[in-house]
mmCIF file of C-alpha atoms in Angstrom:
data_model
loop_
_atom_site.group_PDB
_atom_site.id
_atom_site.type_symbol
_atom_site.label_atom_id
_atom_site.label_comp_id
_atom_site.label_asym_id
_atom_site.label_seq_id
_atom_site.Cartn_x
_atom_site.Cartn_y
_atom_site.Cartn_z
ATOM 1 C CA MET P 1 0.011 0.007 0.012
ATOM 2 C CA SER P 2 1.387 3.372 -0.958
ATOM 3 C CA ARG P 3 2.292 5.906 1.735
ATOM 4 C CA ILE P 4 0.422 8.784 0.076
ATOM 5 C CA SER P 5 -2.793 8.732 -2.002
ATOM 6 C CA THR P 6 -2.663 7.569 -5.491
ATOM 7 C CA PRO P 7 -5.491 9.225 -7.464
ATOM 8 C CA ILE P 8 -7.741 6.505 -8.626
ATOM 9 C CA SER P 9 -8.432 8.267 -11.928
ATOM 10 C CA ILE P 10 -7.451 11.247 -13.953
ATOM 11 C CA ALA P 11 -10.634 12.961 -12.738
ATOM 12 C CA ALA P 12 -9.512 12.391 -9.157
ATOM 13 C CA ALA P 13 -5.992 13.967 -9.672
ATOM 14 C CA PRO P 14 -5.108 17.527 -8.852
ATOM 15 C CA ALA P 15 -6.513 19.927 -11.559
ATOM 16 C CA ALA P 16 -3.008 21.008 -12.582
ATOM 17 C CA SER P 17 -1.956 17.395 -13.264
ATOM 18 C CA LYS P 18 -5.011 16.369 -15.414
ATOM 19 C CA ALA P 19 -3.686 17.426 -18.746
ATOM 20 C CA SER P 20 -0.343 15.683 -18.165
ATOM 21 C CA LEU P 21 -2.162 12.464 -17.166
ATOM 22 C CA GLU P 22 -4.354 12.703 -20.260
ATOM 23 C CA ALA P 23 -1.220 12.948 -22.342
ATOM 24 C CA VAL P 24 0.184 9.814 -20.679
ATOM 25 C CA ASN P 25 -3.159 8.034 -21.219
ATOM 26 C CA ASN P 26 -3.160 9.038 -24.858
ATOM 27 C CA LEU P 27 0.393 7.756 -25.317
ATOM 28 C CA LEU P 28 0.241 4.508 -23.344
ATOM 29 C CA GLY P 29 -3.531 3.753 -23.370
ATOM 30 C CA THR P 30 -3.388 3.707 -19.558
ATOM 31 C CA VAL P 31 -2.054 5.688 -16.671
ATOM 32 C CA PRO P 32 0.384 3.565 -14.605
ATOM 33 C CA ASN P 33 0.480 4.193 -10.811
ATOM 34 C CA LEU P 34 3.871 5.944 -11.031
ATOM 35 C CA PHE P 35 2.334 8.766 -13.029
ATOM 36 C CA ARG P 36 -0.832 8.937 -10.821
ATOM 37 C CA ILE P 37 1.154 9.116 -7.573
ATOM 38 C CA VAL P 38 3.544 11.732 -8.999
ATOM 39 C CA ALA P 39 0.406 13.718 -10.049
ATOM 40 C CA ASN P 40 0.160 14.791 -6.371
ATOM 41 C CA SER P 41 2.821 17.224 -7.346
ATOM 42 C CA PRO P 42 1.814 18.773 -10.693
ATOM 43 C CA LYS P 43 5.251 20.375 -11.152
ATOM 44 C CA THR P 44 7.159 17.131 -10.410
ATOM 45 C CA LEU P 45 4.994 15.343 -12.961
ATOM 46 C CA GLU P 46 5.585 18.102 -15.471
ATOM 47 C CA GLY P 47 9.257 18.026 -14.926
ATOM 48 C CA TYR P 48 9.507 14.221 -15.139
ATOM 49 C CA LEU P 49 7.462 14.070 -18.254
ATOM 50 C CA ALA P 50 9.521 16.765 -19.906
ATOM 51 C CA LEU P 51 12.850 15.094 -19.129
ATOM 52 C CA ASN P 52 11.492 11.698 -20.133
ATOM 53 C CA GLY P 53 10.085 13.146 -23.378
ATOM 54 C CA ALA P 54 13.302 14.953 -24.273
ATOM 55 C CA LEU P 55 15.568 11.956 -23.541
ATOM 56 C CA GLY P 56 13.174 9.681 -25.422
ATOM 57 C CA GLN P 57 13.954 11.661 -28.597
ATOM 58 C CA GLY P 58 17.670 11.741 -27.882
ATOM 59 C CA ALA P 59 20.521 9.889 -29.552
ATOM 60 C CA LEU P 60 20.225 6.693 -27.517
ATOM 61 C CA ASN P 61 17.887 4.049 -28.983
ATOM 62 C CA ALA P 62 14.979 2.462 -27.057
ATOM 63 C CA GLN P 63 16.847 -0.726 -26.382
ATOM 64 C CA THR P 64 19.763 1.188 -24.722
ATOM 65 C CA ARG P 65 17.352 3.315 -22.740
ATOM 66 C CA GLU P 66 15.572 0.278 -21.407
ATOM 67 C CA ARG P 67 18.808 -1.520 -20.700
ATOM 68 C CA ILE P 68 19.903 1.421 -18.522
ATOM 69 C CA ALA P 69 16.560 1.617 -16.805
ATOM 70 C CA LEU P 70 16.706 -2.066 -15.873
ATOM 71 C CA ALA P 71 20.316 -1.754 -14.608
ATOM 72 C CA VAL P 72 19.623 1.326 -12.510
ATOM 73 C CA ALA P 73 16.438 -0.139 -10.999
ATOM 74 C CA GLU P 74 18.301 -3.278 -10.049
ATOM 75 C CA VAL P 75 21.196 -1.323 -8.319
ATOM 76 C CA ASN P 76 18.660 0.938 -6.576
ATOM 77 C CA GLY P 77 16.455 -2.105 -5.603
ATOM 78 C CA CYS P 78 13.208 -0.637 -7.085
ATOM 79 C CA ASN P 79 10.799 -3.418 -7.688
ATOM 80 C CA TYR P 80 8.247 -1.119 -9.336
ATOM 81 C CA CYS P 81 10.677 0.055 -11.900
ATOM 82 C CA LEU P 82 12.053 -3.408 -12.443
ATOM 83 C CA ALA P 83 8.541 -4.654 -13.183
ATOM 84 C CA ALA P 84 7.725 -1.650 -15.473
ATOM 85 C CA HIS P 85 11.018 -1.812 -17.374
ATOM 86 C CA GLN P 86 10.955 -5.602 -17.665
ATOM 87 C CA TYR P 87 7.543 -5.232 -19.322
ATOM 88 C CA LEU P 88 8.595 -2.262 -21.475
ATOM 89 C CA GLY P 89 11.942 -3.859 -22.354
ATOM 90 C CA SER P 90 10.251 -7.049 -23.444
ATOM 91 C CA ASN P 91 7.220 -5.608 -25.204
ATOM 92 C CA LEU P 92 8.364 -2.306 -26.549
ATOM 93 C CA ALA P 93 12.139 -2.507 -26.901
ATOM 94 C CA LYS P 94 11.941 -6.225 -27.834
ATOM 95 C CA LEU P 95 14.746 -7.340 -25.502
ATOM 96 C CA ASP P 96 14.795 -11.108 -24.805
ATOM 97 C CA GLU P 97 14.774 -12.664 -21.372
ATOM 98 C CA ALA P 98 18.487 -13.325 -21.351
ATOM 99 C CA GLU P 99 19.302 -9.750 -22.378
ATOM 100 C CA ILE P 100 16.984 -8.407 -19.653
ATOM 101 C CA GLU P 101 18.745 -10.519 -17.030
ATOM 102 C CA ALA P 102 22.127 -9.422 -18.291
ATOM 103 C CA ASN P 103 21.018 -5.804 -18.141
ATOM 104 C CA ARG P 104 19.853 -6.280 -14.561
ATOM 105 C CA ARG P 105 23.249 -7.692 -13.723
ATOM 106 C CA GLY P 106 24.950 -4.633 -15.276
ATOM 107 C CA THR P 107 25.978 -5.898 -18.636
ATOM 108 C CA SER P 108 24.665 -6.882 -22.038
ATOM 109 C CA SER P 109 25.229 -9.513 -24.732
ATOM 110 C CA ASP P 110 25.935 -6.607 -27.111
ATOM 111 C CA GLU P 111 29.459 -5.221 -26.567
ATOM 112 C CA LYS P 112 28.627 -1.645 -27.118
ATOM 113 C CA ALA P 113 25.481 -1.792 -24.979
ATOM 114 C CA ALA P 114 27.488 -3.534 -22.196
ATOM 115 C CA ALA P 115 29.705 -0.453 -22.029
ATOM 116 C CA ALA P 116 26.680 1.914 -21.585
ATOM 117 C CA VAL P 117 25.030 -0.388 -19.008
ATOM 118 C CA GLY P 118 28.240 -0.789 -17.057
ATOM 119 C CA PHE P 119 28.913 2.923 -17.147
ATOM 120 C CA ALA P 120 25.343 3.581 -15.902
ATOM 121 C CA VAL P 121 25.785 1.087 -13.061
ATOM 122 C CA LYS P 122 29.080 2.705 -11.972
ATOM 123 C CA ILE P 123 27.430 6.142 -12.000
ATOM 124 C CA VAL P 124 24.813 4.847 -9.513
ATOM 125 C CA LYS P 125 27.167 2.818 -7.378
ATOM 126 C CA TYR P 126 29.837 5.552 -7.075
ATOM 127 C CA ARG P 127 27.441 8.505 -7.197
ATOM 128 C CA GLY P 128 29.058 9.917 -10.357
ATOM 129 C CA LYS P 129 32.662 9.783 -9.040
ATOM 130 C CA LEU P 130 34.112 7.709 -11.833
ATOM 131 C CA SER P 131 37.669 7.176 -12.826
ATOM 132 C CA ASP P 132 39.144 8.249 -16.092
ATOM 133 C CA SER P 133 39.336 4.592 -17.134
ATOM 134 C CA ASP P 134 35.551 4.206 -16.429
ATOM 135 C CA PHE P 135 34.962 7.181 -18.756
ATOM 136 C CA GLU P 136 37.321 5.939 -21.408
ATOM 137 C CA ALA P 137 35.612 2.541 -21.449
ATOM 138 C CA VAL P 138 32.314 4.065 -22.585
ATOM 139 C CA ARG P 139 34.130 6.410 -24.978
ATOM 140 C CA SER P 140 36.154 3.524 -26.506
ATOM 141 C CA ALA P 141 32.917 1.585 -27.012
ATOM 142 C CA GLY P 142 31.939 4.308 -29.486
ATOM 143 C CA TYR P 143 29.697 6.607 -27.496
ATOM 144 C CA SER P 144 29.722 10.271 -28.482
ATOM 145 C CA ASP P 145 29.736 13.202 -26.084
ATOM 146 C CA GLU P 146 25.994 13.563 -26.715
ATOM 147 C CA GLU P 147 25.337 9.964 -25.903
ATOM 148 C CA ILE P 148 27.506 9.964 -22.755
ATOM 149 C CA VAL P 149 25.572 12.983 -21.451
ATOM 150 C CA GLU P 150 22.338 11.153 -22.238
ATOM 151 C CA ILE P 151 23.495 8.128 -20.376
ATOM 152 C CA VAL P 152 23.963 10.278 -17.283
ATOM 153 C CA GLY P 153 20.544 11.902 -17.939
ATOM 154 C CA HIS P 154 18.889 8.443 -18.054
ATOM 155 C CA VAL P 155 20.628 7.468 -14.836
ATOM 156 C CA ALA P 156 19.206 10.593 -13.173
ATOM 157 C CA LEU P 157 15.702 10.116 -14.659
ATOM 158 C CA ASN P 158 15.513 6.517 -13.554
ATOM 159 C CA THR P 159 17.027 7.247 -10.135
ATOM 160 C CA LEU P 160 14.243 9.916 -9.741
ATOM 161 C CA THR P 161 11.491 7.302 -10.367
ATOM 162 C CA ASN P 162 13.267 4.623 -8.324
ATOM 163 C CA TYR P 163 13.359 6.951 -5.339
ATOM 164 C CA ILE P 164 9.786 8.153 -5.847
ATOM 165 C CA ASN P 165 8.523 4.584 -6.032
ATOM 166 C CA GLU P 166 10.582 3.392 -2.998
ATOM 167 C CA VAL P 167 9.836 6.464 -0.820
ATOM 168 C CA LEU P 168 6.085 6.549 -1.573
ATOM 169 C CA GLY P 169 5.554 2.775 -1.821
ATOM 170 C CA THR P 170 3.891 2.932 -5.218
ATOM 171 C CA GLU P 171 1.791 -0.171 -5.770
ATOM 172 C CA ILE P 172 3.127 -2.267 -8.622
ATOM 173 C CA ASP P 173 0.626 -2.419 -11.510
ATOM 174 C CA PHE P 174 2.856 -4.442 -13.871
ATOM 175 C CA PRO P 175 3.727 -8.125 -13.680
ATOM 176 C CA ALA P 176 5.789 -8.297 -10.424
ATOM 177 C CA VAL P 177 9.599 -8.737 -10.501
ATOM 178 C CA GLU P 178 11.898 -9.044 -7.518
ATOM 179 C CA THR P 179 15.462 -7.825 -7.395
ATOM 180 C CA LEU P 180 18.119 -10.425 -8.216
ATOM 181 C CA ALA P 181 20.175 -12.022 -5.493
ATOM 182 C CA VAL P 182 23.662 -10.947 -6.575
#
């Protein structure tokens, strides 16, 4: 059970959040609990959607974005985000089960993607304090300055949702997934 109210519908959300929730509904065909609980703060919802939308049109492809989301959720222990991104990774990004598990373990079967996922994991684990060799590994894998900045942006975006879900106890509305025992 969540620690704060989760509006049961768009109509029950704060007035300033209704247009944003309608946009989510139009895009996804539903409004997941994450968006409804964040709607308690219209400006937080607005900011989250703006960053998510901008990064969604960035240089990183959907598969890389989902790989990063899975890895960050695993490191942060966010079962809501693991469930959501396992669903999205499988159904939208078309990642197979083995790849999703590899991503959750901080790697990938694709060499270039493994560098991005590993970099993202290190950002989370070391709170951004990476070595020159950590940085060079992602650069050597072929990531541009734009893509490296976007990887950091995706780590921040996913950390935001991980923390929101963990702090607020967002009820999981995707097929449940538990963190790996690593």
